[in-house]
PDB file of N, CA and C in Angstrom:
ATOM      1  N   MET A   1       0.806  -1.277  -0.087  1.00 67.00           N
ATOM      2  CA  MET A   1       0.114  -0.070  -0.108  1.00 67.00           C
ATOM      3  C   MET A   1       0.796   1.391  -0.098  1.00 67.00           C
ATOM      4  N   PHE A   2       1.792   1.157   1.063  1.00 76.00           N
ATOM      5  CA  PHE A   2       2.402   2.593   1.058  1.00 76.00           C
ATOM      6  C   PHE A   2       3.820   2.624   0.218  1.00 76.00           C
ATOM      7  N   THR A   3       4.160   1.487  -0.362  1.00 82.00           N
ATOM      8  CA  THR A   3       5.037   1.233  -1.274  1.00 82.00           C
ATOM      9  C   THR A   3       5.116   1.806  -2.443  1.00 82.00           C
ATOM     10  N   ASP A   4       4.354   2.025  -3.022  1.00 84.00           N
ATOM     11  CA  ASP A   4       3.668   2.670  -4.302  1.00 84.00           C
ATOM     12  C   ASP A   4       3.989   4.281  -4.360  1.00 84.00           C
ATOM     13  N   TYR A   5       4.631   5.028  -3.253  1.00 88.00           N
ATOM     14  CA  TYR A   5       4.385   6.391  -3.153  1.00 88.00           C
ATOM     15  C   TYR A   5       5.647   6.644  -2.608  1.00 88.00           C
ATOM     16  N   ASP A   6       6.084   8.425  -2.977  1.00 89.00           N
ATOM     17  CA  ASP A   6       7.556   8.677  -2.605  1.00 89.00           C
ATOM     18  C   ASP A   6       7.217   8.747  -0.950  1.00 89.00           C
ATOM     19  N   ASP A   7       8.709   9.337  -0.477  1.00 93.00           N
ATOM     20  CA  ASP A   7       8.751   9.158   1.176  1.00 93.00           C
ATOM     21  C   ASP A   7       8.091  10.541   1.573  1.00 93.00           C
ATOM     22  N   VAL A   8       7.666  11.734   0.513  1.00 96.00           N
ATOM     23  CA  VAL A   8       6.868  12.965   0.960  1.00 96.00           C
ATOM     24  C   VAL A   8       5.934  12.796  -0.028  1.00 96.00           C
ATOM     25  N   ILE A   9       4.942  13.124   0.584  1.00 96.00           N
ATOM     26  CA  ILE A   9       3.587  12.807  -0.408  1.00 96.00           C
ATOM     27  C   ILE A   9       2.729  14.030  -0.358  1.00 96.00           C
ATOM     28  N   THR A  10       2.030  14.330  -1.536  1.00 96.00           N
ATOM     29  CA  THR A  10       0.810  15.514  -1.367  1.00 96.00           C
ATOM     30  C   THR A  10      -0.415  15.062  -0.755  1.00 96.00           C
ATOM     31  N   LEU A  11      -1.203  16.331  -0.813  1.00 96.00           N
ATOM     32  CA  LEU A  11      -2.197  16.176   0.046  1.00 96.00           C
ATOM     33  C   LEU A  11      -3.132  15.042  -0.995  1.00 96.00           C
ATOM     34  N   SER A  12      -3.198  15.347  -2.487  1.00 96.00           N
ATOM     35  CA  SER A  12      -3.740  14.196  -3.160  1.00 96.00           C
ATOM     36  C   SER A  12      -3.803  13.171  -2.797  1.00 96.00           C
ATOM     37  N   ASP A  13      -2.223  13.052  -2.714  1.00 95.00           N
ATOM     38  CA  ASP A  13      -1.722  11.266  -2.479  1.00 95.00           C
ATOM     39  C   ASP A  13      -2.532  10.803  -1.127  1.00 95.00           C
ATOM     40  N   MET A  14      -2.332  11.692  -0.128  1.00 96.00           N
ATOM     41  CA  MET A  14      -2.781  11.173   1.001  1.00 96.00           C
ATOM     42  C   MET A  14      -4.282  11.133   1.172  1.00 96.00           C
ATOM     43  N   MET A  15      -5.104  11.805   0.446  1.00 96.00           N
ATOM     44  CA  MET A  15      -6.480  11.829   0.523  1.00 96.00           C
ATOM     45  C   MET A  15      -6.710  10.113  -0.210  1.00 96.00           C
ATOM     46  N   GLU A  16      -5.769   9.905  -1.392  1.00 94.00           N
ATOM     47  CA  GLU A  16      -5.921   8.363  -2.079  1.00 94.00           C
ATOM     48  C   GLU A  16      -5.635   7.489  -1.064  1.00 94.00           C
ATOM     49  N   LEU A  17      -4.399   7.630  -0.418  1.00 93.00           N
ATOM     50  CA  LEU A  17      -4.222   6.580   0.708  1.00 93.00           C
ATOM     51  C   LEU A  17      -5.108   6.336   1.742  1.00 93.00           C
ATOM     52  N   LEU A  18      -5.866   7.267   2.199  1.00 93.00           N
ATOM     53  CA  LEU A  18      -6.700   7.083   3.477  1.00 93.00           C
ATOM     54  C   LEU A  18      -8.233   7.313   3.129  1.00 93.00           C
ATOM     55  N   ALA A  19      -8.379   7.206   1.657  1.00 94.00           N
ATOM     56  CA  ALA A  19      -9.788   7.221   1.195  1.00 94.00           C
ATOM     57  C   ALA A  19     -10.715   8.294   2.164  1.00 94.00           C
ATOM     58  N   ILE A  20     -10.152   9.433   2.005  1.00 95.00           N
ATOM     59  CA  ILE A  20     -11.101  10.604   2.606  1.00 95.00           C
ATOM     60  C   ILE A  20     -10.958  11.651   1.670  1.00 95.00           C
ATOM     61  N   GLY A  21     -12.019  12.703   2.122  1.00 97.00           N
ATOM     62  CA  GLY A  21     -12.118  13.637   1.309  1.00 97.00           C
ATOM     63  C   GLY A  21     -11.255  14.951   1.563  1.00 97.00           C
ATOM     64  N   ARG A  22     -11.368  15.875   0.884  1.00 97.00           N
ATOM     65  CA  ARG A  22     -10.363  17.071   0.868  1.00 97.00           C
ATOM     66  C   ARG A  22     -10.658  17.833   2.236  1.00 97.00           C
ATOM     67  N   ASN A  23     -12.031  17.869   2.878  1.00 97.00           N
ATOM     68  CA  ASN A  23     -11.998  18.705   4.094  1.00 97.00           C
ATOM     69  C   ASN A  23     -11.787  17.747   4.936  1.00 97.00           C
ATOM     70  N   LYS A  24     -11.599  16.451   4.846  1.00 97.00           N
ATOM     71  CA  LYS A  24     -11.297  15.763   6.302  1.00 97.00           C
ATOM     72  C   LYS A  24      -9.470  15.699   6.224  1.00 97.00           C
ATOM     73  N   ALA A  25      -9.206  15.849   4.966  1.00 97.00           N
ATOM     74  CA  ALA A  25      -7.229  15.903   4.791  1.00 97.00           C
ATOM     75  C   ALA A  25      -6.925  17.152   5.702  1.00 97.00           C
ATOM     76  N   TYR A  26      -7.469  18.277   5.049  1.00 96.00           N
ATOM     77  CA  TYR A  26      -7.038  19.576   5.815  1.00 96.00           C
ATOM     78  C   TYR A  26      -7.446  19.403   7.333  1.00 96.00           C
ATOM     79  N   ASP A  27      -8.650  19.091   7.839  1.00 97.00           N
ATOM     80  CA  ASP A  27      -8.895  18.774   9.194  1.00 97.00           C
ATOM     81  C   ASP A  27      -7.552  18.102   9.787  1.00 97.00           C
ATOM     82  N   LEU A  28      -7.193  17.076   9.588  1.00 96.00           N
ATOM     83  CA  LEU A  28      -6.313  16.208  10.036  1.00 96.00           C
ATOM     84  C   LEU A  28      -4.919  16.911   9.735  1.00 96.00           C
ATOM     85  N   LEU A  29      -4.801  17.702   8.937  1.00 96.00           N
ATOM     86  CA  LEU A  29      -3.354  18.642   9.009  1.00 96.00           C
ATOM     87  C   LEU A  29      -3.308  19.786   9.925  1.00 96.00           C
ATOM     88  N   ARG A  30      -4.307  20.064  10.114  1.00 95.00           N
ATOM     89  CA  ARG A  30      -4.892  21.417  10.585  1.00 95.00           C
ATOM     90  C   ARG A  30      -4.378  20.978  12.165  1.00 95.00           C
ATOM     91  N   SER A  31      -5.216  20.155  12.361  1.00 96.00           N
ATOM     92  CA  SER A  31      -5.268  19.823  13.992  1.00 96.00           C
ATOM     93  C   SER A  31      -3.792  19.045  14.481  1.00 96.00           C
ATOM     94  N   GLY A  32      -2.955  18.863  13.827  1.00 95.00           N
ATOM     95  CA  GLY A  32      -1.674  18.297  13.839  1.00 95.00           C
ATOM     96  C   GLY A  32      -1.718  16.494  14.160  1.00 95.00           C
ATOM     97  N   GLN A  33      -3.165  16.185  13.879  1.00 95.00           N
ATOM     98  CA  GLN A  33      -3.248  14.777  13.804  1.00 95.00           C
ATOM     99  C   GLN A  33      -1.939  13.942  12.644  1.00 95.00           C
ATOM    100  N   ILE A  34      -2.058  14.356  11.765  1.00 96.00           N
ATOM    101  CA  ILE A  34      -1.026  14.032  10.916  1.00 96.00           C
ATOM    102  C   ILE A  34      -0.109  15.082  10.594  1.00 96.00           C
ATOM    103  N   LYS A  35       1.195  14.734  10.753  1.00 96.00           N
ATOM    104  CA  LYS A  35       2.549  16.044  10.786  1.00 96.00           C
ATOM    105  C   LYS A  35       2.697  16.286   9.281  1.00 96.00           C
ATOM    106  N   SER A  36       2.856  17.446   9.116  1.00 96.00           N
ATOM    107  CA  SER A  36       3.230  17.972   7.570  1.00 96.00           C
ATOM    108  C   SER A  36       3.808  18.972   7.776  1.00 96.00           C
ATOM    109  N   PHE A  37       4.432  19.483   6.445  1.00 96.00           N
ATOM    110  CA  PHE A  37       5.070  20.993   6.161  1.00 96.00           C
ATOM    111  C   PHE A  37       4.457  21.488   5.160  1.00 96.00           C
ATOM    112  N   LYS A  38       4.850  22.953   5.135  1.00 95.00           N
ATOM    113  CA  LYS A  38       4.272  23.574   3.756  1.00 95.00           C
ATOM    114  C   LYS A  38       5.126  24.159   2.825  1.00 95.00           C
ATOM    115  N   ILE A  39       5.594  23.849   1.695  1.00 95.00           N
ATOM    116  CA  ILE A  39       6.331  24.828   0.864  1.00 95.00           C
ATOM    117  C   ILE A  39       5.250  25.695   0.054  1.00 95.00           C
ATOM    118  N   GLY A  40       5.316  26.691   0.185  1.00 96.00           N
ATOM    119  CA  GLY A  40       4.702  27.817  -0.440  1.00 96.00           C
ATOM    120  C   GLY A  40       3.225  27.504   0.057  1.00 96.00           C
ATOM    121  N   LYS A  41       2.029  27.196  -0.862  1.00 93.00           N
ATOM    122  CA  LYS A  41       0.772  27.147  -0.369  1.00 93.00           C
ATOM    123  C   LYS A  41       0.509  25.520  -0.226  1.00 93.00           C
ATOM    124  N   ALA A  42       1.351  24.866  -0.464  1.00 95.00           N
ATOM    125  CA  ALA A  42       1.182  23.167  -0.622  1.00 95.00           C
ATOM    126  C   ALA A  42       1.576  22.446   0.193  1.00 95.00           C
ATOM    127  N   TYR A  43       1.175  21.367   0.717  1.00 96.00           N
ATOM    128  CA  TYR A  43       1.198  20.798   1.859  1.00 96.00           C
ATOM    129  C   TYR A  43       2.285  19.747   1.405  1.00 96.00           C
ATOM    130  N   ARG A  44       3.142  19.468   2.446  1.00 97.00           N
ATOM    131  CA  ARG A  44       4.157  17.870   2.156  1.00 97.00           C
ATOM    132  C   ARG A  44       3.857  17.085   3.352  1.00 97.00           C
ATOM    133  N   ILE A  45       3.459  15.863   2.886  1.00 97.00           N
ATOM    134  CA  ILE A  45       3.610  14.929   4.285  1.00 97.00           C
ATOM    135  C   ILE A  45       4.383  13.833   4.189  1.00 97.00           C
ATOM    136  N   PRO A  46       5.387  13.901   5.399  1.00 97.00           N
ATOM    137  CA  PRO A  46       5.965  12.920   5.600  1.00 97.00           C
ATOM    138  C   PRO A  46       5.339  11.552   5.282  1.00 97.00           C
ATOM    139  N   LYS A  47       5.442  10.509   4.298  1.00 94.00           N
ATOM    140  CA  LYS A  47       4.814   9.097   4.416  1.00 94.00           C
ATOM    141  C   LYS A  47       4.991   8.339   6.026  1.00 94.00           C
ATOM    142  N   ALA A  48       5.998   8.374   6.521  1.00 93.00           N
ATOM    143  CA  ALA A  48       6.281   8.187   7.663  1.00 93.00           C
ATOM    144  C   ALA A  48       4.953   8.814   8.807  1.00 93.00           C
ATOM    145  N   ALA A  49       4.789   9.981   8.605  1.00 95.00           N
ATOM    146  CA  ALA A  49       3.549  10.380   9.187  1.00 95.00           C
ATOM    147  C   ALA A  49       2.300  10.028   8.772  1.00 95.00           C
ATOM    148  N   ILE A  50       1.713   9.271   7.662  1.00 94.00           N
ATOM    149  CA  ILE A  50       0.934   8.633   7.454  1.00 94.00           C
ATOM    150  C   ILE A  50       0.959   7.320   8.315  1.00 94.00           C
ATOM    151  N   LYS A  51       1.914   6.729   8.238  1.00 89.00           N
ATOM    152  CA  LYS A  51       1.879   5.380   8.889  1.00 89.00           C
ATOM    153  C   LYS A  51       1.432   5.447  10.463  1.00 89.00           C
ATOM    154  N   ASP A  52       2.315   6.396  11.011  1.00 89.00           N
ATOM    155  CA  ASP A  52       2.221   6.670  12.386  1.00 89.00           C
ATOM    156  C   ASP A  52       0.558   7.074  12.863  1.00 89.00           C
ATOM    157  N   PHE A  53      -0.005   7.903  11.888  1.00 91.00           N
ATOM    158  CA  PHE A  53      -1.300   8.101  12.002  1.00 91.00           C
ATOM    159  C   PHE A  53      -2.237   6.720  11.884  1.00 91.00           C
ATOM    160  N   VAL A  54      -2.154   5.952  11.127  1.00 88.00           N
ATOM    161  CA  VAL A  54      -2.821   4.545  10.693  1.00 88.00           C
ATOM    162  C   VAL A  54      -2.678   3.958  11.796  1.00 88.00           C
ATOM    163  N   LEU A  55      -1.082   3.940  12.736  1.00 84.00           N
ATOM    164  CA  LEU A  55      -1.205   3.198  13.732  1.00 84.00           C
ATOM    165  C   LEU A  55      -1.604   3.362  14.778  1.00 84.00           C
ATOM    166  N   SER A  56      -1.678   4.612  15.002  1.00 85.00           N
ATOM    167  CA  SER A  56      -2.302   5.193  16.205  1.00 85.00           C
ATOM    168  C   SER A  56      -3.825   5.009  16.236  1.00 85.00           C
ATOM    169  N   GLN A  57      -4.502   5.558  15.342  1.00 85.00           N
ATOM    170  CA  GLN A  57      -5.915   4.973  14.968  1.00 85.00           C
ATOM    171  C   GLN A  57      -6.182   3.576  15.307  1.00 85.00           C
ATOM    172  N   SER A  58      -5.369   2.623  14.866  1.00 82.00           N
ATOM    173  CA  SER A  58      -5.687   1.239  14.821  1.00 82.00           C
ATOM    174  C   SER A  58      -5.533   0.679  16.253  1.00 82.00           C
ATOM    175  N   LYS A  59      -4.239   1.433  17.112  1.00 75.00           N
ATOM    176  CA  LYS A  59      -3.979   1.082  18.276  1.00 75.00           C
ATOM    177  C   LYS A  59      -3.028   0.081  17.919  1.00 75.00           C
ATOM    178  N   MET A  60      -2.376  -0.248  17.057  1.00 68.00           N
ATOM    179  CA  MET A  60      -1.864  -1.474  16.461  1.00 68.00           C
ATOM    180  C   MET A  60       0.108  -0.768  17.080  1.00 68.00           C
ATOM    181  N   SER A  61       0.477  -1.429  17.717  1.00 66.00           N
ATOM    182  CA  SER A  61       2.319  -1.194  18.074  1.00 66.00           C
ATOM    183  C   SER A  61       2.735  -1.311  16.636  1.00 66.00           C
ATOM    184  N   THR A  62       4.284  -0.501  16.726  1.00 65.00           N
ATOM    185  CA  THR A  62       5.058  -0.433  15.566  1.00 65.00           C
ATOM    186  C   THR A  62       5.524  -2.179  15.560  1.00 65.00           C
ATOM    187  N   ALA A  63       5.622  -2.532  16.333  1.00 68.00           N
ATOM    188  CA  ALA A  63       6.428  -4.268  16.396  1.00 68.00           C
ATOM    189  C   ALA A  63       5.350  -4.756  16.029  1.00 68.00           C
ATOM    190  N   CYS A  64       4.169  -4.674  16.004  1.00 69.00           N
ATOM    191  CA  CYS A  64       2.778  -5.498  15.127  1.00 69.00           C
ATOM    192  C   CYS A  64       3.214  -5.222  13.574  1.00 69.00           C
ATOM    193  N   TYR A  65       3.247  -4.157  13.406  1.00 66.00           N
ATOM    194  CA  TYR A  65       3.444  -3.433  11.889  1.00 66.00           C
ATOM    195  C   TYR A  65       4.317  -4.136  11.510  1.00 66.00           C
ATOM    196  N   LYS A  66       5.601  -4.159  11.989  1.00 68.00           N
ATOM    197  CA  LYS A  66       6.617  -4.549  11.302  1.00 68.00           C
ATOM    198  C   LYS A  66       6.846  -6.128  11.162  1.00 68.00           C
ATOM    199  N   GLU A  67       6.193  -6.836  11.840  1.00 69.00           N
ATOM    200  CA  GLU A  67       6.003  -8.001  11.774  1.00 69.00           C
ATOM    201  C   GLU A  67       4.727  -8.595  10.650  1.00 69.00           C
ATOM    202  N   LEU A  68       3.551  -7.978  10.781  1.00 64.00           N
ATOM    203  CA  LEU A  68       2.980  -8.382   9.543  1.00 64.00           C
ATOM    204  C   LEU A  68       3.408  -7.849   8.218  1.00 64.00           C
ATOM    205  N   VAL A  69       4.501  -6.717   7.993  1.00 64.00           N
ATOM    206  CA  VAL A  69       5.063  -6.365   6.967  1.00 64.00           C
ATOM    207  C   VAL A  69       6.142  -7.386   6.193  1.00 64.00           C
ATOM    208  N   GLU A  70       6.751  -7.818   7.319  1.00 69.00           N
ATOM    209  CA  GLU A  70       7.547  -8.897   7.163  1.00 69.00           C
ATOM    210  C   GLU A  70       7.035 -10.081   6.487  1.00 69.00           C
ATOM    211  N   ASN A  71       6.220 -10.788   7.234  1.00 66.00           N
ATOM    212  CA  ASN A  71       5.284 -11.899   6.855  1.00 66.00           C
ATOM    213  C   ASN A  71       4.163 -11.873   5.444  1.00 66.00           C
ATOM    214  N   GLU A  72       4.625 -10.974   4.920  1.00 61.00           N
ATOM    215  CA  GLU A  72       3.671 -10.824   3.581  1.00 61.00           C
ATOM    216  C   GLU A  72       4.495 -11.244   2.280  1.00 61.00           C
TER     217      GLU A  72
END
C-alpha cells in the first residue's frame, strides 16, 4: 500500500491513501493529527507521518506492524 508512494507525499496522495475527502484531509493536517510541512501554499506530508497516524488510530504497535509487513 505505502510502497507505491514517495517518502514525501502530496495532499492528493494522502487523500487517496486514506480514502478521505479534501475537508477531512485538511482537518487532520491543521489539527496536527498528521504531521506535515508547507512549501509555499502546498502541504507536504512525510509518508512516515501517515503510517504513524494509521497505527495510532488502529491502536497497533509498531512492532506488530513490522511483523505483519515481514510476513507478506
